[in-house]
Short mmCIF file of C-alpha atoms and ligand atoms in Angstrom, two decimals:
data_model
loop_
_atom_site.label_atom_id
_atom_site.label_comp_id
_atom_site.label_asym_id
_atom_site.label_seq_id
_atom_site.Cartn_x
_atom_site.Cartn_y
_atom_site.Cartn_z
CA MET A 109 -32.23 34.44 -26.75
CA SER A 110 -29.49 33.75 -28.93
CA ALA A 111 -25.36 33.55 -28.62
CA ARG A 112 -22.54 32.59 -30.71
CA THR A 113 -21.48 30.19 -28.25
CA VAL A 114 -23.75 28.33 -25.93
CA VAL A 115 -22.24 26.28 -23.10
CA ILE A 116 -24.16 23.59 -21.11
CA GLY A 117 -23.32 23.61 -17.58
CA ALA A 118 -21.35 26.11 -15.58
CA GLY A 119 -19.01 23.42 -13.72
CA ALA A 120 -15.34 22.94 -13.95
CA SER A 121 -15.22 22.52 -17.50
CA GLY A 122 -18.10 24.69 -18.62
CA LEU A 123 -16.85 27.65 -17.04
CA ILE A 124 -13.45 27.61 -18.53
CA ALA A 125 -14.91 26.85 -21.89
CA ALA A 126 -17.20 29.70 -21.78
CA GLY A 127 -14.72 32.21 -20.45
CA THR A 128 -11.97 30.79 -23.24
CA ALA A 129 -14.59 31.22 -25.97
CA ALA A 130 -15.72 34.51 -24.90
CA SER A 131 -11.86 35.77 -24.53
CA ARG A 132 -11.73 35.03 -28.16
CA GLY A 133 -14.48 37.41 -28.85
CA SER A 134 -17.34 34.89 -29.11
CA ASP A 135 -20.56 36.02 -27.53
CA THR A 136 -21.13 33.30 -25.12
CA VAL A 137 -23.93 32.18 -22.73
CA VAL A 138 -23.60 29.54 -20.14
CA ALA A 139 -26.83 27.55 -18.97
CA GLU A 140 -26.56 26.37 -15.48
CA ARG A 141 -29.48 24.77 -13.73
CA ASN A 142 -28.34 25.57 -10.26
CA ALA A 143 -28.57 29.11 -8.81
CA ARG A 144 -24.86 28.90 -8.03
CA PRO A 145 -22.18 27.72 -10.61
CA ALA A 146 -19.79 24.76 -10.11
CA ARG A 147 -21.52 23.13 -6.97
CA LYS A 148 -19.46 19.93 -7.19
CA VAL A 149 -16.18 21.98 -7.45
CA MET A 150 -17.18 23.41 -4.09
CA ILE A 151 -16.85 19.96 -2.41
CA THR A 152 -13.81 18.75 -4.36
CA GLY A 153 -10.79 17.48 -2.19
CA LYS A 154 -12.87 17.70 1.06
CA GLY A 155 -13.71 21.43 0.44
CA ARG A 156 -10.00 22.13 -0.13
CA CYS A 157 -10.09 21.39 -4.06
CA ASN A 158 -7.21 19.41 -5.19
CA LEU A 159 -7.31 21.51 -8.53
CA THR A 160 -4.52 19.62 -10.25
CA ASN A 161 -1.35 17.44 -10.07
CA ASP A 162 1.88 19.09 -10.79
CA LEU A 163 3.43 16.48 -12.96
CA SER A 164 5.20 18.07 -15.89
CA ASP A 165 5.65 14.71 -17.95
CA LEU A 166 2.65 13.89 -20.27
CA ASN A 167 3.37 10.19 -19.74
CA ALA A 168 3.23 10.16 -16.12
CA ILE A 169 -0.14 12.24 -16.13
CA THR A 170 -1.89 9.77 -18.54
CA ALA A 171 -0.58 6.89 -16.25
CA ASN A 172 -3.20 8.30 -13.88
CA ILE A 173 -5.91 8.30 -16.27
CA PRO A 174 -7.14 4.61 -16.71
CA HIS A 175 -9.53 5.51 -19.26
CA GLY A 176 -9.27 7.95 -22.09
CA GLY A 177 -5.48 8.81 -21.37
CA LYS A 178 -4.52 8.41 -24.90
CA PHE A 179 -7.33 10.67 -26.36
CA LEU A 180 -6.43 13.36 -24.08
CA ILE A 181 -3.13 13.90 -24.99
CA PRO A 182 -3.74 16.89 -27.54
CA ALA A 183 -6.23 18.47 -24.77
CA LEU A 184 -3.34 18.03 -21.93
CA SER A 185 -0.38 18.96 -23.97
CA ARG A 186 -1.98 22.38 -24.79
CA PHE A 187 -3.18 22.90 -21.24
CA MET A 188 -0.76 21.15 -18.91
CA PRO A 189 -1.01 21.32 -15.00
CA ALA A 190 1.57 24.16 -15.02
CA ASP A 191 -0.78 26.00 -17.08
CA THR A 192 -3.73 25.30 -14.61
CA LYS A 193 -1.53 26.66 -12.06
CA LYS A 194 -0.58 29.87 -14.05
CA PHE A 195 -4.16 30.36 -14.95
CA PHE A 196 -5.34 30.43 -11.39
CA GLU A 197 -2.17 32.30 -10.05
CA ASP A 198 -3.13 35.05 -12.71
CA LEU A 199 -6.67 35.12 -11.50
CA GLY A 200 -5.15 35.92 -7.96
CA VAL A 201 -5.32 32.56 -6.27
CA GLU A 202 -2.06 31.53 -4.34
CA LEU A 203 -1.43 27.79 -4.59
CA VAL A 204 0.29 25.21 -2.47
CA THR A 205 1.70 21.92 -3.53
CA GLU A 206 1.15 18.95 -1.20
CA ARG A 207 2.39 15.29 -0.98
CA GLY A 208 1.92 13.49 -4.38
CA ASN A 209 1.97 16.79 -6.14
CA ARG A 210 -1.50 17.55 -5.21
CA VAL A 211 -2.22 21.23 -5.81
CA PHE A 212 -4.71 23.11 -3.61
CA PRO A 213 -5.64 26.98 -3.14
CA ALA A 214 -3.33 28.26 -0.07
CA SER A 215 -6.45 29.44 1.42
CA GLN A 216 -7.52 25.60 1.51
CA LYS A 217 -11.04 26.75 0.53
CA ALA A 218 -12.64 25.44 -2.70
CA VAL A 219 -14.79 28.39 -2.93
CA ASP A 220 -11.73 30.62 -4.15
CA ILE A 221 -11.27 28.08 -7.24
CA VAL A 222 -14.98 28.61 -7.79
CA ASP A 223 -14.92 32.32 -7.46
CA ALA A 224 -11.88 32.51 -9.88
CA LEU A 225 -13.47 30.38 -12.45
CA ASP A 226 -16.59 32.34 -12.44
CA ARG A 227 -14.65 35.77 -12.41
CA PHE A 228 -12.55 34.39 -15.46
CA ALA A 229 -15.96 33.59 -17.38
CA ARG A 230 -17.60 36.89 -16.45
CA ARG A 231 -14.53 39.14 -16.92
CA ASN A 232 -14.34 38.13 -20.40
CA GLY A 233 -17.98 38.54 -21.00
CA ALA A 234 -19.85 35.19 -20.88
CA LYS A 235 -23.27 35.51 -19.62
CA THR A 236 -24.96 32.90 -17.42
CA VAL A 237 -28.65 32.06 -17.74
CA ARG A 238 -30.25 30.00 -14.96
CA GLY A 239 -32.07 26.99 -16.57
CA ARG A 240 -31.84 23.37 -17.04
CA CYS A 241 -31.02 22.30 -21.00
CA VAL A 242 -33.56 19.26 -21.73
CA ALA A 243 -33.31 19.13 -25.39
CA PHE A 244 -31.57 20.45 -28.59
CA GLU A 245 -33.18 21.52 -31.84
CA PHE A 246 -31.39 20.41 -35.00
CA GLY A 247 -31.17 21.97 -38.52
CA ALA A 248 -31.25 20.20 -41.70
CA ASP A 249 -27.37 19.29 -41.67
CA CYS A 250 -27.68 17.68 -38.07
CA SER A 251 -26.20 20.93 -36.54
CA VAL A 252 -27.81 22.25 -33.32
CA THR A 253 -29.72 25.34 -33.94
CA ALA A 254 -30.96 25.70 -30.19
CA ALA A 255 -30.82 24.58 -26.77
CA VAL A 256 -34.22 24.29 -25.16
CA LEU A 257 -34.55 24.88 -21.52
CA GLU A 258 -36.95 23.21 -19.11
CA THR A 259 -39.10 26.42 -19.06
CA GLY A 260 -39.57 25.96 -22.69
CA GLU A 261 -37.20 29.06 -23.29
CA ARG A 262 -34.69 28.60 -26.24
CA ILE A 263 -31.13 29.64 -26.61
CA GLU A 264 -30.22 29.83 -30.46
CA GLY A 265 -26.50 29.45 -31.07
CA ASP A 266 -23.80 28.81 -33.74
CA SER A 267 -21.96 26.37 -31.55
CA PHE A 268 -23.01 24.29 -28.54
CA ILE A 269 -20.49 22.67 -25.73
CA ILE A 270 -21.96 20.21 -23.60
CA CYS A 271 -20.31 20.34 -20.03
CA THR A 272 -22.88 18.51 -17.86
CA GLY A 273 -20.58 16.40 -15.88
CA GLY A 274 -21.54 12.81 -15.13
CA LEU A 275 -23.61 11.14 -12.76
CA SER A 276 -21.85 11.16 -9.48
CA TYR A 277 -23.02 13.35 -6.47
CA PRO A 278 -26.18 14.12 -8.41
CA ALA A 279 -27.24 16.60 -5.90
CA THR A 280 -24.70 18.90 -7.36
CA GLY A 281 -26.24 18.99 -10.66
CA SER A 282 -24.62 16.35 -12.37
CA THR A 283 -27.78 13.69 -13.21
CA GLY A 284 -26.46 12.68 -16.74
CA ASP A 285 -28.62 15.15 -18.78
CA GLY A 286 -25.74 15.59 -21.18
CA TYR A 287 -25.84 11.88 -22.15
CA ALA A 288 -29.34 12.38 -23.42
CA LEU A 289 -28.37 15.48 -25.18
CA ALA A 290 -25.59 13.63 -26.90
CA VAL A 291 -27.68 10.77 -27.84
CA SER A 292 -30.06 13.08 -29.68
CA ALA A 293 -27.29 14.36 -31.71
CA GLY A 294 -26.61 10.62 -32.77
CA HIS A 295 -23.89 9.82 -30.21
CA THR A 296 -22.94 6.55 -28.35
CA ILE A 297 -22.68 6.50 -24.67
CA VAL A 298 -20.17 3.71 -23.32
CA PRO A 299 -22.24 2.50 -20.40
CA THR A 300 -21.46 4.34 -17.25
CA ARG A 301 -20.57 3.24 -13.62
CA PRO A 302 -19.47 4.70 -10.38
CA SER A 303 -15.73 5.19 -10.27
CA LEU A 304 -13.41 6.06 -7.34
CA VAL A 305 -16.03 4.68 -5.15
CA PRO A 306 -16.02 2.40 -2.18
CA LEU A 307 -16.39 -1.45 -2.72
CA VAL A 308 -19.29 -3.31 -1.20
CA THR A 309 -18.92 -6.98 0.01
CA ASP A 310 -21.52 -9.41 1.17
CA ASP A 311 -18.93 -11.36 3.08
CA GLU A 312 -20.09 -10.83 6.52
CA ALA A 313 -16.89 -11.79 8.15
CA TYR A 314 -15.60 -8.39 7.44
CA PHE A 315 -18.55 -6.56 8.85
CA PRO A 316 -16.82 -6.40 12.50
CA LEU A 317 -13.70 -4.52 11.10
CA GLU A 318 -15.82 -1.42 10.41
CA GLY A 319 -13.51 1.61 11.03
CA VAL A 320 -10.24 -0.29 11.02
CA SER A 321 -7.66 1.26 8.76
CA LEU A 322 -4.63 -0.44 7.26
CA LYS A 323 -1.28 1.17 6.11
CA ASN A 324 1.34 -0.38 3.54
CA VAL A 325 -1.01 -3.11 2.54
CA ARG A 326 -1.22 -4.44 -1.06
CA LEU A 327 -4.51 -4.62 -2.79
CA THR A 328 -4.77 -6.75 -5.89
CA LEU A 329 -8.14 -6.88 -7.73
CA THR A 330 -8.87 -9.89 -10.07
CA ASP A 331 -11.65 -10.46 -12.12
CA GLY A 332 -14.20 -13.43 -11.93
CA HIS A 333 -13.69 -14.52 -15.33
CA SER A 334 -9.88 -14.65 -16.18
CA LYS A 335 -8.93 -14.62 -12.30
CA LYS A 336 -6.07 -12.29 -13.50
CA PRO A 337 -5.22 -9.29 -11.82
CA VAL A 338 -6.43 -6.20 -13.26
CA PHE A 339 -5.12 -3.82 -10.60
CA SER A 340 -2.42 -4.01 -7.96
CA GLU A 341 -1.17 -1.36 -5.52
CA GLN A 342 0.22 -0.86 -2.15
CA GLY A 343 -0.93 1.93 0.19
CA GLU A 344 -3.85 2.78 2.59
CA MET A 345 -7.17 1.46 2.72
CA LEU A 346 -10.01 1.07 5.63
CA PHE A 347 -12.93 -1.24 6.19
CA THR A 348 -16.43 0.35 6.18
CA ALA A 349 -19.85 -0.99 7.49
CA ARG A 350 -20.35 -2.85 4.31
CA GLY A 351 -17.03 -3.13 2.41
CA ILE A 352 -13.72 -1.42 1.75
CA SER A 353 -12.60 2.21 1.26
CA GLY A 354 -9.56 4.34 1.17
CA PRO A 355 -7.08 5.32 -1.41
CA ILE A 356 -6.08 1.99 -3.04
CA VAL A 357 -9.67 0.80 -3.05
CA LEU A 358 -10.87 3.85 -4.95
CA SER A 359 -8.22 3.56 -7.32
CA ALA A 360 -9.13 -0.36 -7.67
CA SER A 361 -12.63 0.84 -8.34
CA ALA A 362 -11.65 2.51 -11.60
CA HIS A 363 -10.40 -1.08 -12.89
CA PHE A 364 -13.96 -2.75 -12.95
CA GLY A 365 -14.49 -3.66 -16.68
CA LYS A 366 -17.24 -4.95 -18.59
CA PHE A 367 -17.99 -7.72 -15.98
CA PRO A 368 -20.72 -7.43 -13.32
CA PRO A 369 -18.92 -6.15 -10.09
CA SER A 370 -19.98 -9.13 -8.12
CA GLY A 371 -17.36 -11.38 -10.29
CA TYR A 372 -14.19 -9.27 -8.86
CA THR A 373 -11.91 -10.01 -5.65
CA ALA A 374 -9.99 -7.65 -3.70
CA HIS A 375 -6.86 -9.80 -2.49
CA ILE A 376 -5.30 -7.88 0.48
CA ASN A 377 -1.62 -8.63 1.11
CA LEU A 378 -1.37 -7.63 4.70
CA LYS A 379 2.51 -8.07 4.76
CA PRO A 380 3.69 -7.11 1.33
CA ALA A 381 7.48 -6.44 2.52
CA LEU A 382 7.62 -10.08 3.84
CA ASP A 383 7.93 -13.13 1.24
CA ARG A 384 6.16 -16.25 2.33
CA ASP A 385 9.30 -17.78 3.78
CA THR A 386 10.17 -14.72 6.03
CA LEU A 387 6.52 -14.42 7.18
CA ASP A 388 6.60 -18.21 7.86
CA ARG A 389 9.66 -17.60 10.26
CA ARG A 390 8.08 -14.65 11.92
CA VAL A 391 5.17 -16.73 12.57
CA VAL A 392 7.42 -19.51 14.18
CA ARG A 393 9.38 -17.00 16.20
CA ASP A 394 6.13 -15.68 17.45
CA ILE A 395 4.72 -18.91 18.36
CA GLU A 396 7.82 -19.94 20.35
CA LYS A 397 7.62 -16.36 21.99
CA TYR A 398 4.02 -17.04 23.20
CA ALA A 399 4.29 -20.65 23.97
CA GLY A 400 1.58 -22.16 26.10
CA ARG A 401 -0.85 -19.33 25.06
CA SER A 402 -3.52 -19.59 22.45
CA VAL A 403 -2.62 -19.04 18.82
CA SER A 404 -4.96 -16.17 18.73
CA ASN A 405 -2.77 -14.42 21.54
CA ALA A 406 0.48 -15.46 19.61
CA LEU A 407 -0.40 -13.40 16.71
CA ARG A 408 -0.58 -9.90 18.62
CA ASP A 409 2.72 -8.85 17.51
CA LEU A 410 2.08 -9.68 13.59
CA LEU A 411 -1.36 -8.33 13.28
CA ILE A 412 -3.65 -5.68 14.80
CA ARG A 413 -6.07 -7.04 17.35
CA ALA A 414 -9.27 -6.82 15.09
CA LEU A 415 -7.71 -8.56 12.22
CA ILE A 416 -6.61 -11.71 14.29
CA PRO A 417 -9.96 -13.39 14.29
CA VAL A 418 -10.82 -12.44 10.60
CA VAL A 419 -7.56 -13.91 9.27
CA LEU A 420 -7.88 -16.95 11.47
CA ASP A 421 -11.25 -17.51 10.44
CA LYS A 422 -10.22 -17.24 6.59
CA ALA A 423 -7.46 -19.73 7.42
CA GLY A 424 -9.78 -22.04 8.80
CA ILE A 425 -8.08 -22.04 12.13
CA ASN A 426 -9.57 -21.91 15.65
CA GLY A 427 -7.75 -19.34 17.55
CA ASP A 428 -8.48 -20.80 20.80
CA ILE A 429 -6.11 -23.74 20.29
CA ASN A 430 -2.71 -23.80 22.14
CA THR A 431 0.48 -22.85 20.25
CA GLY A 432 1.69 -26.30 20.96
CA GLU A 433 -1.25 -27.60 18.86
CA PHE A 434 -0.68 -25.36 15.96
CA THR A 435 0.48 -27.73 13.05
CA ARG A 436 2.67 -27.12 10.21
CA GLU A 437 -0.38 -27.12 7.68
CA GLN A 438 -2.20 -24.64 9.90
CA ARG A 439 0.87 -22.39 9.64
CA ALA A 440 0.80 -22.45 5.99
CA ALA A 441 -2.81 -21.74 5.84
CA LEU A 442 -2.26 -18.66 8.06
CA VAL A 443 0.69 -17.38 6.07
CA SER A 444 -1.65 -17.79 2.85
CA ALA A 445 -4.54 -15.75 4.61
CA VAL A 446 -1.94 -13.15 5.59
CA LYS A 447 -0.62 -12.81 2.24
CA ASP A 448 -3.90 -13.06 0.54
CA LEU A 449 -7.07 -11.90 2.61
CA PRO A 450 -9.77 -12.37 -0.12
CA VAL A 451 -12.70 -9.89 0.04
CA ARG A 452 -15.35 -10.96 -2.40
CA ILE A 453 -16.72 -7.74 -4.05
CA SER A 454 -20.66 -7.88 -4.55
CA ASP A 455 -20.94 -4.37 -5.89
CA LEU A 456 -19.57 -0.89 -6.52
CA GLY A 457 -20.71 1.76 -4.09
CA PRO A 458 -23.47 4.08 -5.30
CA TYR A 459 -23.22 7.12 -7.65
CA THR A 460 -23.87 9.32 -4.38
CA GLU A 461 -20.46 8.31 -3.05
CA ALA A 462 -18.39 8.04 -6.36
CA VAL A 463 -15.95 10.78 -6.87
CA VAL A 464 -16.09 10.50 -10.63
CA THR A 465 -18.32 8.56 -13.39
CA SER A 466 -16.52 6.03 -15.61
CA GLY A 467 -17.98 5.78 -19.26
CA GLY A 468 -19.96 8.47 -21.20
CA VAL A 469 -19.82 9.87 -24.70
CA SER A 470 -17.89 7.46 -26.75
CA LEU A 471 -14.47 8.87 -27.41
CA LYS A 472 -14.63 7.50 -31.09
CA GLU A 473 -17.04 10.16 -31.96
CA ILE A 474 -15.04 13.03 -30.59
CA ASP A 475 -11.96 14.86 -32.45
CA PRO A 476 -9.45 14.81 -29.66
CA ARG A 477 -7.57 17.93 -31.25
CA THR A 478 -10.89 20.17 -30.94
CA MET A 479 -13.25 18.20 -28.73
CA ARG A 480 -15.84 18.59 -31.65
CA SER A 481 -18.37 16.01 -32.25
CA LYS A 482 -17.48 14.06 -35.35
CA LEU A 483 -21.39 13.33 -35.97
CA CYS A 484 -22.74 17.04 -35.52
CA PRO A 485 -20.61 19.82 -36.99
CA ASN A 486 -21.23 22.74 -34.37
CA LEU A 487 -21.41 20.33 -31.00
CA TYR A 488 -18.45 20.14 -28.90
CA PHE A 489 -17.85 18.22 -25.32
CA ALA A 490 -15.62 18.77 -22.35
CA GLY A 491 -15.22 17.41 -18.88
CA GLU A 492 -16.67 14.29 -17.21
CA VAL A 493 -19.39 13.82 -19.78
CA ILE A 494 -16.87 12.08 -22.11
CA ASP A 495 -15.64 8.29 -21.70
CA ALA A 496 -12.49 9.46 -19.71
CA ASP A 497 -11.84 9.26 -16.03
CA ALA A 498 -8.68 9.31 -13.85
CA TYR A 499 -7.47 8.58 -10.22
CA THR A 500 -7.63 10.78 -7.39
CA GLY A 501 -4.91 13.42 -7.22
CA GLY A 502 -6.18 16.55 -9.25
CA PHE A 503 -6.29 14.64 -12.45
CA ASN A 504 -10.15 14.81 -12.89
CA LEU A 505 -10.25 18.53 -12.70
CA GLN A 506 -7.24 18.81 -14.87
CA ILE A 507 -9.17 16.73 -17.39
CA ALA A 508 -12.04 19.19 -16.97
CA PHE A 509 -9.83 22.18 -17.43
CA SER A 510 -7.83 20.70 -20.53
CA THR A 511 -10.90 19.83 -22.21
CA GLY A 512 -12.92 22.92 -21.42
CA ARG A 513 -9.93 25.10 -22.58
CA LEU A 514 -9.66 23.22 -25.93
CA ALA A 515 -13.16 23.36 -26.57
CA GLY A 516 -13.52 26.92 -25.80
CA MET A 517 -10.49 27.62 -28.07
CA SER A 518 -12.02 25.62 -30.83
CA VAL A 519 -15.36 26.98 -31.40
CA PRO A 520 -15.40 29.54 -34.24
CA ALA A 521 -15.10 33.06 -32.94
CA GLU A 522 -15.08 36.38 -34.69
CA LEU A 523 -12.08 38.01 -32.98
CA THR A 524 -8.67 36.87 -32.05
CA THR A 525 -7.64 36.06 -28.47
CA LYS A 526 -8.13 39.15 -26.11
CA GLY A 527 -6.50 37.69 -22.92
C1 LIG B 670 -17.03 14.47 -3.52
C2 LIG B 670 -16.06 14.71 -4.64
C3 LIG B 670 -14.78 15.30 -4.71
C4 LIG B 670 -13.77 15.50 -5.73
N1 LIG B 670 -12.62 15.91 -5.54
C5 LIG B 670 -12.01 16.18 -6.51
C6 LIG B 670 -10.51 16.69 -6.52
O1 LIG B 670 -10.33 17.09 -5.35
N2 LIG B 670 -9.76 16.86 -7.32
C7 LIG B 670 -10.22 16.39 -8.79
O2 LIG B 670 -9.48 16.71 -9.75
N3 LIG B 670 -11.41 15.93 -9.08
C8 LIG B 670 -12.28 15.85 -7.96
N4 LIG B 670 -13.34 15.55 -7.94
C9 LIG B 670 -14.11 15.12 -9.63
C10 LIG B 670 -14.15 16.61 -10.22
O3 LIG B 670 -14.98 17.34 -9.30
C11 LIG B 670 -15.15 16.15 -11.52
O4 LIG B 670 -14.35 15.38 -12.32
C12 LIG B 670 -15.28 17.72 -12.32
O5 LIG B 670 -16.12 18.64 -11.41
C13 LIG B 670 -15.95 17.42 -13.61
O6 LIG B 670 -16.21 18.54 -14.11
P1 LIG B 670 -17.42 18.88 -15.12
O7 LIG B 670 -17.10 20.20 -15.65
O8 LIG B 670 -17.38 17.88 -16.31
O9 LIG B 670 -18.59 18.60 -14.36
P2 LIG B 670 -19.33 19.40 -13.05
O10 LIG B 670 -18.28 20.05 -12.29
O11 LIG B 670 -20.18 18.39 -12.38
O12 LIG B 670 -20.15 20.39 -13.78
C14 LIG B 670 -21.26 20.09 -14.33
C15 LIG B 670 -22.23 21.38 -14.31
O13 LIG B 670 -23.28 21.19 -15.23
C16 LIG B 670 -24.61 21.45 -14.58
N5 LIG B 670 -25.54 20.73 -15.49
C17 LIG B 670 -25.87 19.37 -15.42
N6 LIG B 670 -26.98 19.07 -16.42
C18 LIG B 670 -27.39 20.54 -16.76
C19 LIG B 670 -28.36 20.80 -17.53
N7 LIG B 670 -29.29 19.76 -17.99
N8 LIG B 670 -28.61 21.95 -17.89
C20 LIG B 670 -27.77 22.98 -17.28
N9 LIG B 670 -26.80 22.72 -16.59
C21 LIG B 670 -26.46 21.29 -16.14
C22 LIG B 670 -24.43 21.00 -13.16
O14 LIG B 670 -25.50 21.72 -12.39
C23 LIG B 670 -22.98 21.46 -12.84
O15 LIG B 670 -22.97 22.76 -12.48
C24 LIG B 670 -14.34 15.24 -7.03
C25 LIG B 670 -15.67 14.82 -7.31
C26 LIG B 670 -16.34 14.63 -6.12
C27 LIG B 670 -17.96 14.05 -6.25
#
C-alpha cells in the first residue's frame, strides 16, 4: 500500500492531522491499531470530553501548559480554542462552556466528538487501515520510506506523522510505540513519567482519611533537594487509600522534575484564609468555648472530625488531654500543623491512572512552525508523543488538535485547500 501522507495513530491529533492533510489534496492513510478510532477521547472528561478551554489570550493558555508552552505558541496561535470550537460546530456538534471555561459537547457525550473527528477525516478522503505500526524503513537521506505494520504489511509514503500518544491509560492503545519509532529516526526521548495523576504516600497516618475531601485548602509541593516550593495552588483535594488526589493534587503532579518522586512533600494548608495569628486567636476561642472537654473535642468547630486525630498526631499532641492542660507550646504546634500538614510523597500514581504523559520526543528536535522533525526530513509529530503536557481543563486535547492541525497543514500536498 502507498499514500502521500501516512499518519500513525487515529486519536485526537491523528484524526485532525489526517483530515487536514487530506483536505489539502494529499492522499492520506491513517494506521490505527484498534478496531475503533480515538478510544482515549471516548473516556475524556469522564465520558463527557472537555475538548478545549475557551481562553482567547495565548499567555493565559500557555500558563496552563507547564511543559512545552513556549514551543506550542506557533501551533496554538494558528489553531486557538475558538478555532477548535468552530471546527466542531461546523461538523454539527453543539457545544457548551462550563465553569473554568471548560468546553463540552452539549450532548455531554464524548462519542459525539469522536464521531465528528472520524467524519472530518473520512469526509476529506483519509482512509483508515487497521494495524499497529512497529517500525519504519528509511531511505538514503534518512527520510522514512515506509511504515511497517505488525502483520508485515508496509505502507509507503512521502510524509509520515507520528500521532501515537503517550503511555497513560495504555488500554486505550497508547503504549509508547511512537517513542521507539522516533528513536529509530534518530530522536531523543525526554524521560517520561505519569502526570495529572494521584500521588502516593507511605505515611500510614493518612490512610484512615480515605474518601475525605477538602475544599479551599492550599497545597504547596516542595522538592527534597532545595526544599523550595515548585507548585502552590488553592482548591479541592481528597485522600485516597494510599495517598492524595483531586484537582490541585493532579496539577501538582505535573511539577515533579528530575528528582525521584520520593523526594517531594505536599504541604497542605488547611486554613489558607487565616494567618497564623488569626488562627491562633481562633484556637484560643475554641479552647475557652469547650473548657473542661478534651482538646480533640474542642477542635470540632475548626476541623472536620476525621482530620482532628491526624492533625493532633502531626503536632505531637495527645488529643485526650483536657483543654486546661493545653500549653502555649502545644497551641503553637497545633497552629503549625493546621497551616502545614506535610504529606511525604513516596511515588507518583501509575500510568494506568495518569491523564497524561510528561516527557516524550524532545522539542529541540522538532520545528515548532511545522511540527517537522529537524533530523528526518519527511517525519512530523503531533499530540502527546512530544515533550509537552498541560493541566486539566481541556488544554491537553487543545494541544493535540493544534499540533495535529499544524502537522496536517505542513505536510506537502498536491492541491490547495478544498475545505
Ligand atoms: C481518563 C482521561 C481523561 C482525559 N480527559 C481529558 C479532557 O477532558 N480534556 C483534555 O483536554 N484531555 C483529556 N485527557 C488527555 C487527552 O485525552 C490526551 O492528551 C489526548 O487524547 C492525546 O491525543 P493524541 O492524539 O496524542 O493521543 P491519543 O488520543 O491517545 O491517540 C493515540 C492513538 O494512536 C494509536 N496508536 C498508538 N500506537 C500505535 C501504533 N504503533 N500503530 C497504530 N496506532 C497506534 C492509539 O491506539 C490511539 O488511537 C484525558 C486523558 C485520560 C486518560
